[in-house]
Amino acid sequence: MAKEKAVKEIEDLPGIGETTAAKLRSSNIDSLEKIAVLSPHELSEVSGISVENAKKAIQVARESTTIEYETGESFYEKRKNIGKISTGSKDLNEMIGGGVETNGITEAYGKFSSGKTQLGFQLAVNVQLPVNKGGLEGNVLFIDTEGTFRPERIKSISDAVNLDSNKVLENIIYVRAKSTEQQILTLERADKLIQEKNIKLIIIDSLTSLFRSEFIGRGALGERQQKLNQHVHRLQTLADKYSLAVYVTNQVMDNPGILFGDPTTPIGGNVLAHAATTRLYLRKSKEERRIIKLVDSPYMPEGECVIKITNNGVKD
Ligand code: ATP
Ligand code: MG
């Protein structure tokens, strides 16, 4: 019965040594699952091993990958444990099903001054509240790519919900990322920090700005989308693994292809459209009012509500 070494990594496959594994990884083929769905010709082409050996490796990869089935009922039980962070506005909470959820990615997109960053500040404070007050008693990893984090704002918002603002600031782990590499590496190395600091919310403000400024021109678009795709995939993995919430902001551009209606479209194209669990579109209205549209949610209907951005944070 005793089998040889269990196959867990791609280099455990027959005929695939370290060099071949490295080659595969550089083509983004980094798991047994990915090899299991390749054809022998495809694998042979990217790895340089013979078609015959590729066949064997794929066979073993298929035998070594399992698919976990679960019933709708047990999945439903798990969903009951999903945490929700209050946004500060009852209307907005209701619209999105109770608050910003753990185990998923919430994206806010909109023009400048539409309130994306302010909503992030509010969530960074509220996640620290006790559960019965709309929080998760958890801490925050705040990745700032635009240099717009303002501790003063955190202080005012904390005071308004009766939290000790110095403690609140202590519980926000702040990273100023100046390149996509720094942004990506912060997440790659986040496991230990998340566990040690009880991180329950990761904020990236903004998710796309560095990608947008570093990858310019048509030729770079494919690479940008591929990197962004891996990055958001990593976010979702962390959200699931540690039952934490992810809030990302995103810029918009005017899409000249849209002739009727609102031409404002979020950056990131399909990659983000598919990755974000909940998408919010923020627009300025009169004075402190902001219109928030729920564009995409796995279980709530599309809707719109109005919030206020005040010195004390987000209000109805
Ligand atoms: P950008 O795309 O430029 O990052 P954004 O969507 O992140 O924009 P925010 O920074 O969230 O925009 O919103 C800025 C707006 O928030 C300001 O224009 C102002 O109306 C409001 N605001 C900021 N600070 C305060 C405050 N202390 N009191 C009241 N309103 C404030
Ligand atoms: Mg901002």
XYZ file of C-alpha atoms in Angstrom, residues 75-85 99-104 136 239-240 243 299:
22
model
C -21.860 25.784 2.311
C -24.828 27.678 3.736
C -23.687 26.803 7.255
C -20.267 28.226 6.451
C -21.787 31.406 5.036
C -23.424 32.064 8.376
C -19.922 32.668 9.729
C -19.209 35.390 7.202
C -18.399 38.607 9.039
C -19.761 42.013 8.061
C -18.207 45.409 8.651
C -21.993 45.403 5.529
C -18.684 44.769 3.790
C -18.247 41.015 3.895
C -15.284 38.875 4.868
C -14.103 36.147 2.476
C -14.580 38.431 -0.489
C -15.014 42.314 13.785
C -9.707 36.567 2.180
C -10.733 32.897 2.223
C -11.788 34.976 6.808
C -26.950 37.845 -4.016
